[in-house]
Short mmCIF file of C-alpha atoms in Angstrom, two decimals:
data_model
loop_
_atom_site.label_atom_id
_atom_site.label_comp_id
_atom_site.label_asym_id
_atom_site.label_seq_id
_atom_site.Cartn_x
_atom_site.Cartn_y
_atom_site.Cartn_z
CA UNK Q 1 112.80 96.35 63.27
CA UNK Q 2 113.04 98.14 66.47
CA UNK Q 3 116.68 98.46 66.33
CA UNK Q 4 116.42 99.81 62.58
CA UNK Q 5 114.26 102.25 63.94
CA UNK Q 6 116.25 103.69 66.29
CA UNK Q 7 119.38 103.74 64.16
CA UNK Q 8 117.27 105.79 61.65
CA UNK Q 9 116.18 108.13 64.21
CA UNK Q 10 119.77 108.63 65.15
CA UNK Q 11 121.26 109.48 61.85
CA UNK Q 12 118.70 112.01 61.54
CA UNK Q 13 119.27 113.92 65.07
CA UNK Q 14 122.75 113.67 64.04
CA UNK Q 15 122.11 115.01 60.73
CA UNK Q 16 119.94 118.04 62.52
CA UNK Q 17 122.14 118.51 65.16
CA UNK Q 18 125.22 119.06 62.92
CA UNK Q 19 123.38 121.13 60.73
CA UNK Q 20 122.19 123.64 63.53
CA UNK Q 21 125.60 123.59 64.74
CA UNK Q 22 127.25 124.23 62.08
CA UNK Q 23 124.96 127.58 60.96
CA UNK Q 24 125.64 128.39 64.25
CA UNK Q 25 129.09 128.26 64.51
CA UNK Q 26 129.37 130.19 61.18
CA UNK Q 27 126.89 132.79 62.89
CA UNK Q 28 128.47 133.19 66.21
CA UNK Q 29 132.25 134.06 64.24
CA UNK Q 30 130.65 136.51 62.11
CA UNK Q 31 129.40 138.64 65.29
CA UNK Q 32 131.96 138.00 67.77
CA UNK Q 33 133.83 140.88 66.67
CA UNK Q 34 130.64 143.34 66.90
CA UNK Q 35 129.09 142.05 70.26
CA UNK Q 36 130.24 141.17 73.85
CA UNK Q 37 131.48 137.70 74.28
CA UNK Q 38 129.49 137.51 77.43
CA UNK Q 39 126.37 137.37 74.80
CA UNK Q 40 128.08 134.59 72.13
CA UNK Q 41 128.81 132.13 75.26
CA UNK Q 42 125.25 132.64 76.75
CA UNK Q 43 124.12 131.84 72.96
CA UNK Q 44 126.63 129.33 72.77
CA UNK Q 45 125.35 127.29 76.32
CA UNK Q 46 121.77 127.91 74.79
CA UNK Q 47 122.78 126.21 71.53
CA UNK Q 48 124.54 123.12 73.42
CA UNK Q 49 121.26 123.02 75.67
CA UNK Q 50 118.90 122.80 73.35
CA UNK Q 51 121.28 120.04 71.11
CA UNK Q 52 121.53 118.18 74.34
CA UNK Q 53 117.44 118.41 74.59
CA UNK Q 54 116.97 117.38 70.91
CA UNK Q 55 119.19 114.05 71.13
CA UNK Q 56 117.00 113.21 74.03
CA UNK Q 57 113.95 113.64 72.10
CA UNK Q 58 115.60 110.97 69.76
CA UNK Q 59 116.97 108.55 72.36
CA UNK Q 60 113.18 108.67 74.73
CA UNK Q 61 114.51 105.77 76.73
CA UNK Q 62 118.46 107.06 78.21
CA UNK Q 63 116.17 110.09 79.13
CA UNK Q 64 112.89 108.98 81.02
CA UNK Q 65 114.85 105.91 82.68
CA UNK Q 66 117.25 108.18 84.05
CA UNK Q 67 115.43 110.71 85.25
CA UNK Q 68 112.01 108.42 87.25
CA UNK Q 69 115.46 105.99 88.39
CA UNK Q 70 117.59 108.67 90.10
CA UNK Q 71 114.86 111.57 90.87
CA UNK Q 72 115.03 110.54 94.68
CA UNK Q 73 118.91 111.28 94.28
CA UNK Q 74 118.57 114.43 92.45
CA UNK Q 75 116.20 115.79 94.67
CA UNK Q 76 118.27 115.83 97.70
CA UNK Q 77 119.78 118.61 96.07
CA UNK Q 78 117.22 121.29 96.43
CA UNK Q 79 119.61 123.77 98.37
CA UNK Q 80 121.36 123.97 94.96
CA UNK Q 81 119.46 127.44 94.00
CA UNK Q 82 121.33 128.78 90.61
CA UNK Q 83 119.76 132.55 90.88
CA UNK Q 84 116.56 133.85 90.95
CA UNK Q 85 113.73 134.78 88.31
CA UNK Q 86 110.92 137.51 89.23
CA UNK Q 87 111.37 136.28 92.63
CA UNK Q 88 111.00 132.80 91.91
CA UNK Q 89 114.42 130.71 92.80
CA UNK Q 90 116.04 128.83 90.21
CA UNK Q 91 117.19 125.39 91.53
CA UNK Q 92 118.09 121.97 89.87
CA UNK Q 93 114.91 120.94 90.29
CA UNK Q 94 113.33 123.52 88.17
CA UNK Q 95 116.42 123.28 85.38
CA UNK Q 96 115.15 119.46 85.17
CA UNK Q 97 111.36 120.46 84.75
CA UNK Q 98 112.18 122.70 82.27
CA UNK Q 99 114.46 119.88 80.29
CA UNK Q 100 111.70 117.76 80.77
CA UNK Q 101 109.02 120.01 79.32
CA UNK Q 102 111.26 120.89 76.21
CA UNK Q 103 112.97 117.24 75.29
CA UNK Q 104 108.51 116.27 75.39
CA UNK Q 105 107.82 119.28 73.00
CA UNK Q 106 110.87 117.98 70.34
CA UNK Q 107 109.52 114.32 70.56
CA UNK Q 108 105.84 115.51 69.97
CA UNK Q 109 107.09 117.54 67.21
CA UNK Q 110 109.77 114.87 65.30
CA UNK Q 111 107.81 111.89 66.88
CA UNK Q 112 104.04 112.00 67.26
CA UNK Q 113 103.11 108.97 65.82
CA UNK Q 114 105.31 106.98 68.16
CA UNK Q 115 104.26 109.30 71.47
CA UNK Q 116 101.14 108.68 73.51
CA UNK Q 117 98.67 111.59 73.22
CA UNK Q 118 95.20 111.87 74.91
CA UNK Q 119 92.94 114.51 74.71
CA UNK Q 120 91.92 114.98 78.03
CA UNK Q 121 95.73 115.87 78.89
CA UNK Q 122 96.03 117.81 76.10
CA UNK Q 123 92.92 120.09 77.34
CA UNK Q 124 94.10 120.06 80.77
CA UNK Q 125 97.41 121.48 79.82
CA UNK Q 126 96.11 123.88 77.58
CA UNK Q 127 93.45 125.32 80.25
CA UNK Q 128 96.16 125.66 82.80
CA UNK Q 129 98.22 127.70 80.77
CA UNK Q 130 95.55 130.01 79.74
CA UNK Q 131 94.45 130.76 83.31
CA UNK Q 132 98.45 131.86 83.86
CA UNK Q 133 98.57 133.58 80.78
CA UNK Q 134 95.77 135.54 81.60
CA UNK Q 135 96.57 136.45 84.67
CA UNK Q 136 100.17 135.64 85.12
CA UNK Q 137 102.44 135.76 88.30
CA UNK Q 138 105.50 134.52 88.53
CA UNK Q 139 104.01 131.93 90.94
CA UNK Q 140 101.33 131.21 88.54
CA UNK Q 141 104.08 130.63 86.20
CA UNK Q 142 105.99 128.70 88.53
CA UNK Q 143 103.42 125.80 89.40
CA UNK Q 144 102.64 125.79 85.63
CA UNK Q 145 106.26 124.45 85.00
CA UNK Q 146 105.79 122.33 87.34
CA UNK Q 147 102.47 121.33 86.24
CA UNK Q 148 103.90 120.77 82.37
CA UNK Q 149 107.00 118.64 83.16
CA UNK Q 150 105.25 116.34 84.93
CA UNK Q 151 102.24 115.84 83.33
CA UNK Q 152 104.70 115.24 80.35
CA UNK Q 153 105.98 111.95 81.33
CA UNK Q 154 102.77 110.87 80.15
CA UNK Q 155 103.36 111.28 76.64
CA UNK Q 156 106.60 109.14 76.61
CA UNK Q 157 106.73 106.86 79.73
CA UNK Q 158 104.54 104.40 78.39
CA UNK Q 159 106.51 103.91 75.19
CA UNK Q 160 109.22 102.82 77.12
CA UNK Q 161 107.80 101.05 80.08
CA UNK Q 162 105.12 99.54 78.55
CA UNK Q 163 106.67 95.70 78.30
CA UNK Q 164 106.78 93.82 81.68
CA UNK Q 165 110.61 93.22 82.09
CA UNK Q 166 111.28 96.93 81.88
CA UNK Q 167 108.85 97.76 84.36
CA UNK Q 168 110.11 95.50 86.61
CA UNK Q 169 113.27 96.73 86.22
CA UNK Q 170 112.04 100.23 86.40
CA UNK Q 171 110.24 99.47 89.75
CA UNK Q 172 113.44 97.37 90.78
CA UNK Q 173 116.07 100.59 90.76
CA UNK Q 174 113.57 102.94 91.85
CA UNK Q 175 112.66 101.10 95.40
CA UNK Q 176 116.54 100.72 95.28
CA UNK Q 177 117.21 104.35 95.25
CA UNK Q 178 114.29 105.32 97.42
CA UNK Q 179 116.01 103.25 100.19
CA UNK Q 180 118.60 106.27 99.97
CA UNK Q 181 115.94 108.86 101.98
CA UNK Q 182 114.63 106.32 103.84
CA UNK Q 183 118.41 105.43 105.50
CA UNK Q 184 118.57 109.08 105.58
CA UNK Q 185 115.88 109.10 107.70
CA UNK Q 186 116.97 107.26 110.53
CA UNK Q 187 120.50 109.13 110.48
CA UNK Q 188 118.28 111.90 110.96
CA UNK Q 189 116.39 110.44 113.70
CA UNK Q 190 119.88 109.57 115.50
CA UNK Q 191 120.67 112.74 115.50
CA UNK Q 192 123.29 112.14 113.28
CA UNK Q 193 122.21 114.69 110.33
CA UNK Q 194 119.78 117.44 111.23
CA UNK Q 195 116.42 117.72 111.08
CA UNK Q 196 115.21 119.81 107.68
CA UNK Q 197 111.48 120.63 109.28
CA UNK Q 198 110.54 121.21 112.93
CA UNK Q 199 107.00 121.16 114.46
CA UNK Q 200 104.96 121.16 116.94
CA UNK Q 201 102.72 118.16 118.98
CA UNK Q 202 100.81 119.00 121.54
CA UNK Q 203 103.47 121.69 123.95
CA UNK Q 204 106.59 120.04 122.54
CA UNK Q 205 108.70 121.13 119.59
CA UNK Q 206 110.40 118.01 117.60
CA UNK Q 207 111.97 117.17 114.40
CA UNK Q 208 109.88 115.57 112.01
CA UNK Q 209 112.27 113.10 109.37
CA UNK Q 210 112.32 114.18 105.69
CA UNK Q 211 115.22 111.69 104.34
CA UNK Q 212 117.10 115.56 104.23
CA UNK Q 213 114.44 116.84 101.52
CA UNK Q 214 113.12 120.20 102.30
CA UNK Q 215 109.56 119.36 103.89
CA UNK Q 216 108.29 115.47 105.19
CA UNK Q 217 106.15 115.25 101.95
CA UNK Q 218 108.79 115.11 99.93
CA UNK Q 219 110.21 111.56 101.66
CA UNK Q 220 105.77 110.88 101.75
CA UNK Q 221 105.29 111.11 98.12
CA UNK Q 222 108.71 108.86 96.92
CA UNK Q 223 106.89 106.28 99.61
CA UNK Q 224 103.44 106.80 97.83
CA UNK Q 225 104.85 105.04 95.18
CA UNK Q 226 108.17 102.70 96.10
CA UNK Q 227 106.01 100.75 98.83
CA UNK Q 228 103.17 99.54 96.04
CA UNK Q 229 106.27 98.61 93.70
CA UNK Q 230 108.21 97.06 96.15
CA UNK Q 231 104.49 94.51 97.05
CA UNK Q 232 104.60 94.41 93.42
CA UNK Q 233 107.98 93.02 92.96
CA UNK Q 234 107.14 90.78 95.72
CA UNK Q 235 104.22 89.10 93.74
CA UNK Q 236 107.01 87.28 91.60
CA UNK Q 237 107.31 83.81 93.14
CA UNK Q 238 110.43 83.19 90.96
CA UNK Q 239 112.35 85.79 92.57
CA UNK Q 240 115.14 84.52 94.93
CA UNK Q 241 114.62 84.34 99.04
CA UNK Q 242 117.68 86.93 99.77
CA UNK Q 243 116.18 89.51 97.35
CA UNK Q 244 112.80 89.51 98.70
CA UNK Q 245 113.58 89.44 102.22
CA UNK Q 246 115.43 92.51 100.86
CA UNK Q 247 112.22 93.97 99.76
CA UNK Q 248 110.12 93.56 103.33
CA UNK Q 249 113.07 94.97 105.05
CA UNK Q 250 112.65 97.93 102.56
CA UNK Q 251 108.68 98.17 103.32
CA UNK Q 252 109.43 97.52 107.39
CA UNK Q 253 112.50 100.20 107.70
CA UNK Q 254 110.06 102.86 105.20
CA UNK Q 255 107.46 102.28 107.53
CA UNK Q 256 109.05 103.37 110.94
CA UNK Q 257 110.85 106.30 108.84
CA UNK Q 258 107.28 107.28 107.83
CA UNK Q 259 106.39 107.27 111.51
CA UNK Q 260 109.31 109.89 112.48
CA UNK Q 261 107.64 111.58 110.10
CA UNK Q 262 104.39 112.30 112.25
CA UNK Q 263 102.79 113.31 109.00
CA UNK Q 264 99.25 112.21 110.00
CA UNK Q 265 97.99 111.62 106.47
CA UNK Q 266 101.02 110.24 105.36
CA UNK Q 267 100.79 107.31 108.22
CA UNK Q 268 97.68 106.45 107.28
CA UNK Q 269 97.46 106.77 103.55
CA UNK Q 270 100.27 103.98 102.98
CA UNK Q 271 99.01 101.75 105.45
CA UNK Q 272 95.76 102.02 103.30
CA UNK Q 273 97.69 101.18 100.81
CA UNK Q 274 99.81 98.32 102.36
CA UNK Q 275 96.26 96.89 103.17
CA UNK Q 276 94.28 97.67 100.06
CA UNK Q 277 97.08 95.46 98.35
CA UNK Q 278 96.33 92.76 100.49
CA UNK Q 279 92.97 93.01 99.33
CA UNK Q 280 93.20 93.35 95.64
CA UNK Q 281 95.28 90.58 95.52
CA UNK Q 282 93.17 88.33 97.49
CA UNK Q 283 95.37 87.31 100.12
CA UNK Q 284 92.41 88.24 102.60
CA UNK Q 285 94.45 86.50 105.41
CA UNK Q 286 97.11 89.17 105.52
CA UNK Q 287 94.89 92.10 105.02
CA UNK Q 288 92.74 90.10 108.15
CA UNK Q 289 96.11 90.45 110.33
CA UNK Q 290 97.45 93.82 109.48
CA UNK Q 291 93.58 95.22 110.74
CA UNK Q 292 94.71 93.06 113.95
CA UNK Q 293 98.07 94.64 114.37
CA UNK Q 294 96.55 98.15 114.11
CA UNK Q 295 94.56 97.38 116.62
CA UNK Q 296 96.99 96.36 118.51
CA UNK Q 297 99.18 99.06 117.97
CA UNK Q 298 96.12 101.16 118.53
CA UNK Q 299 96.00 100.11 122.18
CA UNK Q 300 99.82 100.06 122.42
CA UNK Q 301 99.92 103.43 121.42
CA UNK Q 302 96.77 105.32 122.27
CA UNK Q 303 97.83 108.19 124.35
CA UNK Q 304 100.49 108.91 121.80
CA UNK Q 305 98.11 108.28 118.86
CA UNK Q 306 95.19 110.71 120.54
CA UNK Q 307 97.71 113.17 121.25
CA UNK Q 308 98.55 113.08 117.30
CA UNK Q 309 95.63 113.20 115.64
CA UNK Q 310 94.03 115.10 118.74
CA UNK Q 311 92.75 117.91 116.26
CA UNK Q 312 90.79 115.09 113.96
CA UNK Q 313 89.07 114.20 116.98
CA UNK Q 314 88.36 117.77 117.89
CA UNK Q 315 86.47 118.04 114.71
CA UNK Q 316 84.59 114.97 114.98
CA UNK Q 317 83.41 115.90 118.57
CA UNK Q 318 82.07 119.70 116.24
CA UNK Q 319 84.68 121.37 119.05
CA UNK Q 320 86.23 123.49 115.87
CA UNK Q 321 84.45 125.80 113.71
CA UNK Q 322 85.57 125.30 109.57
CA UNK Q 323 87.32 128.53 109.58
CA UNK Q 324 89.02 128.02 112.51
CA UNK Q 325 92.72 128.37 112.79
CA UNK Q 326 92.87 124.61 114.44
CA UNK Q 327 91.06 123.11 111.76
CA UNK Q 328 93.09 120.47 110.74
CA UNK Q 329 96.07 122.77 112.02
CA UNK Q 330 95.03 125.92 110.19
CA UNK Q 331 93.99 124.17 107.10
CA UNK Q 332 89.90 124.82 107.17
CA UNK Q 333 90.92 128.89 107.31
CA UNK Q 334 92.74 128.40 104.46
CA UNK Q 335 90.64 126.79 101.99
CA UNK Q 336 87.69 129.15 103.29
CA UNK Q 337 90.13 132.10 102.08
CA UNK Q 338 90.70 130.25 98.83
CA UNK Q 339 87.19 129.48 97.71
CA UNK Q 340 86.18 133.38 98.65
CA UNK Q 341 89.10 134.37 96.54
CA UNK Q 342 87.19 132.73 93.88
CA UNK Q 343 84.18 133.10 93.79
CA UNK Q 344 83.87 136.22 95.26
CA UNK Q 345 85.44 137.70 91.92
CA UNK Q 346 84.21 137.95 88.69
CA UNK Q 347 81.81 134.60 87.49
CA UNK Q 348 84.42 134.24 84.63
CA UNK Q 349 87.21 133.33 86.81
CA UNK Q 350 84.66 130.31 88.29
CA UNK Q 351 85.31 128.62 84.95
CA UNK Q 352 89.04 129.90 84.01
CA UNK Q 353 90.87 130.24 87.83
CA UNK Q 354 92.98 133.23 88.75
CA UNK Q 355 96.53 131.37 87.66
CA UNK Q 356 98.09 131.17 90.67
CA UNK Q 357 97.81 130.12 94.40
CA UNK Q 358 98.50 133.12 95.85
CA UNK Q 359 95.78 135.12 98.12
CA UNK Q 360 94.82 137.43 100.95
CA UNK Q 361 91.66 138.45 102.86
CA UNK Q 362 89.29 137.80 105.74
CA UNK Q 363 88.52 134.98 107.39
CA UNK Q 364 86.12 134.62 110.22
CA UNK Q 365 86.54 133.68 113.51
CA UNK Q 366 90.27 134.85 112.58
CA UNK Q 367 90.79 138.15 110.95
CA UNK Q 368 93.26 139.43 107.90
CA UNK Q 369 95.21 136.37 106.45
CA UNK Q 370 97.48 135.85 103.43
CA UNK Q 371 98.65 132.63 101.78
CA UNK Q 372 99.73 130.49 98.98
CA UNK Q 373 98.90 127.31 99.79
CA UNK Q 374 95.53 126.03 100.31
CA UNK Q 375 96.83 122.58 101.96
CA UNK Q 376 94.16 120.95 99.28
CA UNK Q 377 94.67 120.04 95.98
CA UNK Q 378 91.26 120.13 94.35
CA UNK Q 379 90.99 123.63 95.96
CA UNK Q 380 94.79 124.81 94.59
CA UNK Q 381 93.98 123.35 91.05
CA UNK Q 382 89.57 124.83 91.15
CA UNK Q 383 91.43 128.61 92.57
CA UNK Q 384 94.15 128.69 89.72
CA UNK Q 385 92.58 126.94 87.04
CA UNK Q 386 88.48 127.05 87.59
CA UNK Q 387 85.94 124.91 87.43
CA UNK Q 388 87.37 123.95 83.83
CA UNK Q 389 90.61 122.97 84.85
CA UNK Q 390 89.29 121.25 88.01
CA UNK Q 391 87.02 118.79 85.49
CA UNK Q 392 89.30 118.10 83.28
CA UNK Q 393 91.53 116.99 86.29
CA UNK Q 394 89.24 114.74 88.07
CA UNK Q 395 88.31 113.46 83.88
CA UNK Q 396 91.73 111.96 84.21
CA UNK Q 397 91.80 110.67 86.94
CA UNK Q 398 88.39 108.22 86.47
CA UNK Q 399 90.20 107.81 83.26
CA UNK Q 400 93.06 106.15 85.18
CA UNK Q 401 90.67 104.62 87.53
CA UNK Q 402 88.49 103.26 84.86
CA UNK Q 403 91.30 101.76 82.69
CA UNK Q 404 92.71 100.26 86.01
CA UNK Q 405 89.40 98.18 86.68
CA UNK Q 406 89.64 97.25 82.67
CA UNK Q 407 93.53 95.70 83.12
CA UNK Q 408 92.73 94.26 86.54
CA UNK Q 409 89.65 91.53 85.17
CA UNK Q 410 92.21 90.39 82.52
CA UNK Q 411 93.55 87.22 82.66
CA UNK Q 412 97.15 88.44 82.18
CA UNK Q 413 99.03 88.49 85.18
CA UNK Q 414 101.06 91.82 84.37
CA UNK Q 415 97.96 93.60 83.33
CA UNK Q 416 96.00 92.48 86.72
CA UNK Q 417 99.14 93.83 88.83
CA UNK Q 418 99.47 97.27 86.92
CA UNK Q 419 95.51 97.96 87.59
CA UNK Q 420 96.18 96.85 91.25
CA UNK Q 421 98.95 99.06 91.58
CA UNK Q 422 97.41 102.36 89.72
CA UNK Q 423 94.27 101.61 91.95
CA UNK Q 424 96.20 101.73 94.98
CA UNK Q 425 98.05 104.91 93.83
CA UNK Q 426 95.06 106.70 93.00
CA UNK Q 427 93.57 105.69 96.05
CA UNK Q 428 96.44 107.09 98.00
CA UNK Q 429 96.58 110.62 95.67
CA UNK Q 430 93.00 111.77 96.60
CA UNK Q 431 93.61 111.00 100.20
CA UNK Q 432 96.46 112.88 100.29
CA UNK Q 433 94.93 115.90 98.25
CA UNK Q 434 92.42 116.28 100.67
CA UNK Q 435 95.20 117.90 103.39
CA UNK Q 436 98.19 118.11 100.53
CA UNK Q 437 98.95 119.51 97.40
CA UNK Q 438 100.46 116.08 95.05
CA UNK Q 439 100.12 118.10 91.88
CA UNK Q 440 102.14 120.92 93.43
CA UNK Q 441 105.05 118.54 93.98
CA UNK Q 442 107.16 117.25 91.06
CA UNK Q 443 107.47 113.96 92.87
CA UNK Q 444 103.36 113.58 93.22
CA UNK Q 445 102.92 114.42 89.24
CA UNK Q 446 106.04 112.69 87.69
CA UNK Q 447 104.94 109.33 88.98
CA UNK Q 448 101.42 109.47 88.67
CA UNK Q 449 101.24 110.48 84.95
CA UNK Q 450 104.29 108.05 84.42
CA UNK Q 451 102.67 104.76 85.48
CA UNK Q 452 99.26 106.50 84.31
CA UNK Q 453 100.83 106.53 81.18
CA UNK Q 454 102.06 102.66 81.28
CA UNK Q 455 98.13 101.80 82.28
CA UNK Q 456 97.05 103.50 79.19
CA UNK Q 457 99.33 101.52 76.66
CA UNK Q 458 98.31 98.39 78.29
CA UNK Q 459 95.03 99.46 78.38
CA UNK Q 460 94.68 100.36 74.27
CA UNK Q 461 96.49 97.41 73.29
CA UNK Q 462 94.44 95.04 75.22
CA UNK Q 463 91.43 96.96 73.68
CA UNK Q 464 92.84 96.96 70.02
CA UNK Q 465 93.76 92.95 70.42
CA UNK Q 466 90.01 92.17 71.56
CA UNK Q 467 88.57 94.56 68.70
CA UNK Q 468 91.07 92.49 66.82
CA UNK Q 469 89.84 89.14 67.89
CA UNK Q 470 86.15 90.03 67.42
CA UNK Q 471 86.94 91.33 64.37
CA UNK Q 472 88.24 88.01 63.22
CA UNK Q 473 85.48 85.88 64.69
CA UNK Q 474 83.15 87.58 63.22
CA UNK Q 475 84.88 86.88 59.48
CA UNK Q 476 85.24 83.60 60.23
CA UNK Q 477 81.23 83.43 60.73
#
């Protein structure tokens, strides 16, 4: 039936696509002869564009495996910038959101009933682009893009990763080519390719590993998400020795690349993870030793661990003020100059945001200071989208959480490991947001509504078969 369906759905892109084509074609001789050719080809690379972006509406699956499989490839190319848009670069990265956000808008439009829509999403979206359209900047408009392509993948991932061998597989080929940045890393670290991102701890200067993405977080986010899979994939006892020895030396060599990192959250936030696994699963035992080892390591390590997190402990001993330039490296000034920006304006901007994350002004204990990023996510998506947007956010993501809790009490193994995982991934998302920006980062929103998206199918057809079930004892009575 499945296959009949997709051959249908084939004939009929065809059909379109030929059709288009073909007016076109007729259009672009008739006006050769009165206009520049520069302006037919640009019409004519338009035209093949958006054909290319309406077969992919019609074949869902070539598009979204390709693109969550080889993103940690594609991204290494983010010096690739094309040209530049009201001062806003053009790169590959942005030519793929934009793909993204227009083969979504086709399948919505030719394929509703087979999509997955929820409200919420559908309100968040719409809220965000108001606040840019009201006030828009051309960074507004650029973290909307963002914003759109990735919250996308929710609308089509789960129609094509909702069965448990394509997950698997899906999870299989993405820890595969996350293991790319992660060798990366210690070629890096050997000196071997250079360091991307340099900072400072305590006096010294050093080069912090990215896996040769632009900033640290970009390598952090990929390992939000491959390290759960890969102690996913490892909950399949029929999987051979070789392959899942493969998979610890994956976690292990991830691990010590995060820690060239020296991304503070980062280090701890997937070790939560790692451990919070352990727990959720029930293997109590492990998550028992791995609090052992970081003690260990703890003791091993102290002076260098101190000097690391030395501003953390600062804070804790009340030695830096909130607006402070060193708290949390600069971070406390910045969300104080944020939140002014706010609501210091007009009380209609509390509920709508100002569009962007862009702002200027005075901060105490510091003086004038400009910036556009707030180094939190709940305070970037509150300043450019208001108290609206930042509900409607936080809606989704109980909704995930909630809907996690549901598939982990089943008694179906797949649906207990899929609420594990999302759990964990949530988990992992607010911790970072406290000191990051996930949402601002394709990597951070692409996965999250993608596997958000898989927990939601599983969770409505579990739902509809019990409604079914009750349904049909209650007949019987």
């Amino acid at each position: 039936m499945r296959e009949e369906t997709t051959r249908s759905s084939q004939k009929q892109v065809f059909a379109i696509e030929t059709l288009v084509g073909g007016v076109f074609l007729l259009l672009s001789i008739l006006v050769i002869t009165f206009v520049s050719p520069i302006y037919v080809f640009a019409a004519i690379g338009i035209l093949v564009a958006g054909l290319v972006a309406l077969y992919f509406a019609f074949s869902l699956r070539k598009f979204v495996w390709f693109l969550l499989i080889t993103k940690p490839l594609l991204d290494l190319t983010w010096r690739w910038r094309f040209f530049t848009v009201a001062e806003q670069g053009v790169n590959f990265q942005t030519i793929l959101g934009v793909l993204v956000i227009i083969v979504t808008a086709l399948a919505l439009f030719f394929r509703r009933k087979q999509l997955i829509v929820d409200i919420k999403l559908v309100l968040f979206l719409a809220c965000a682009s108001f606040s840019v359209l009201l006030t828009p900047t051309s960074w507004g408009i650029n973290e909307l893009v963002r914003l759109l392509a990735g919250v996308s993948f929710f609308f089509t991932v789960g129609v094509v990763l909702s069965r448990k061998d394509s997950f698997n597989r899906f999870a299989k080929y993405f820890v595969l080519t996350v293991s790319v940045p992660v060798i990366l890393s210690f070629l890096q670290q050997a000196k071997i390719l250079p360091f991307e991102y340099w900072d400072w701890i305590g006096s010294t200067m050093i080069g912090r590993v990215s896996g040769t993405y632009q900033h640290p977080l970009g390598l952090i986010y990929f390992l939000v998400y491959a390290v759960p899979l890969a102690l996913y994939l490892l909950t399949k006892g029929s999987q051979p020795l070789r392959y899942r020895l493969l998979l610890w030396l994956f976690i292990g060599l991830s691990l010590v690349a995060l820690t060239f990192t020296y991304h503070r959250a980062g280090l701890v936030v997937i070790g939560l993870e790692i451990w919070l696994w352990m727990i959720l699963t029930k293997k109590y035992g492990r998550a028992t030793l791995l609090i052992v080892l970081g003690c260990l390591l703890f003791v091993w390590q102290k002076d260098s661990l101190l000097l690391l997190y030395e501003n953390v402990f600062d804070i804790l001993q009340g030695r830096v003020a909130f607006s402070d330039d060193e708290f949390l490296r600069g971070r406390g000034m910045n969300w104080y100059l944020f939140l002014d920006s706010l609501f210091s304006s007009h009380p209609l901007f509390w509920l709508i945001g100002r569009g962007g994350s862009v702002v200027e002004g005075f901060v105490p204990k510091f003086g004038y200071w400009s910036s556009n990023e707030p180094h939190n996510d709940f305070i970037r998506i509150l300043h450019a989208y208001g108290l609206v947007g930042l509900g409607l956010y936080l809606t989704i993501l109980v909704s995930f959480f909630w809907q996690s809790l549901y598939l982990r009490r089943r008694q179906d193994v797949f649906s207990r490991d899929l609420g594990n995982l999302m759990i964990i991934i949530l988990v992992a998302i607010v911790l970072l947001s406290i000191t990051t920006e996930p949402m601002r980062y394709p990597t951070g929103v692409w996965y999250l509504f993608a596997i958000g998206s898989v927990v939601s199918v599983q969770y409505r057809q579990l739902r509809r078969t019990h409604k079914e079930n009750r349904d049909g004892s209650q007949e019987l009575l």
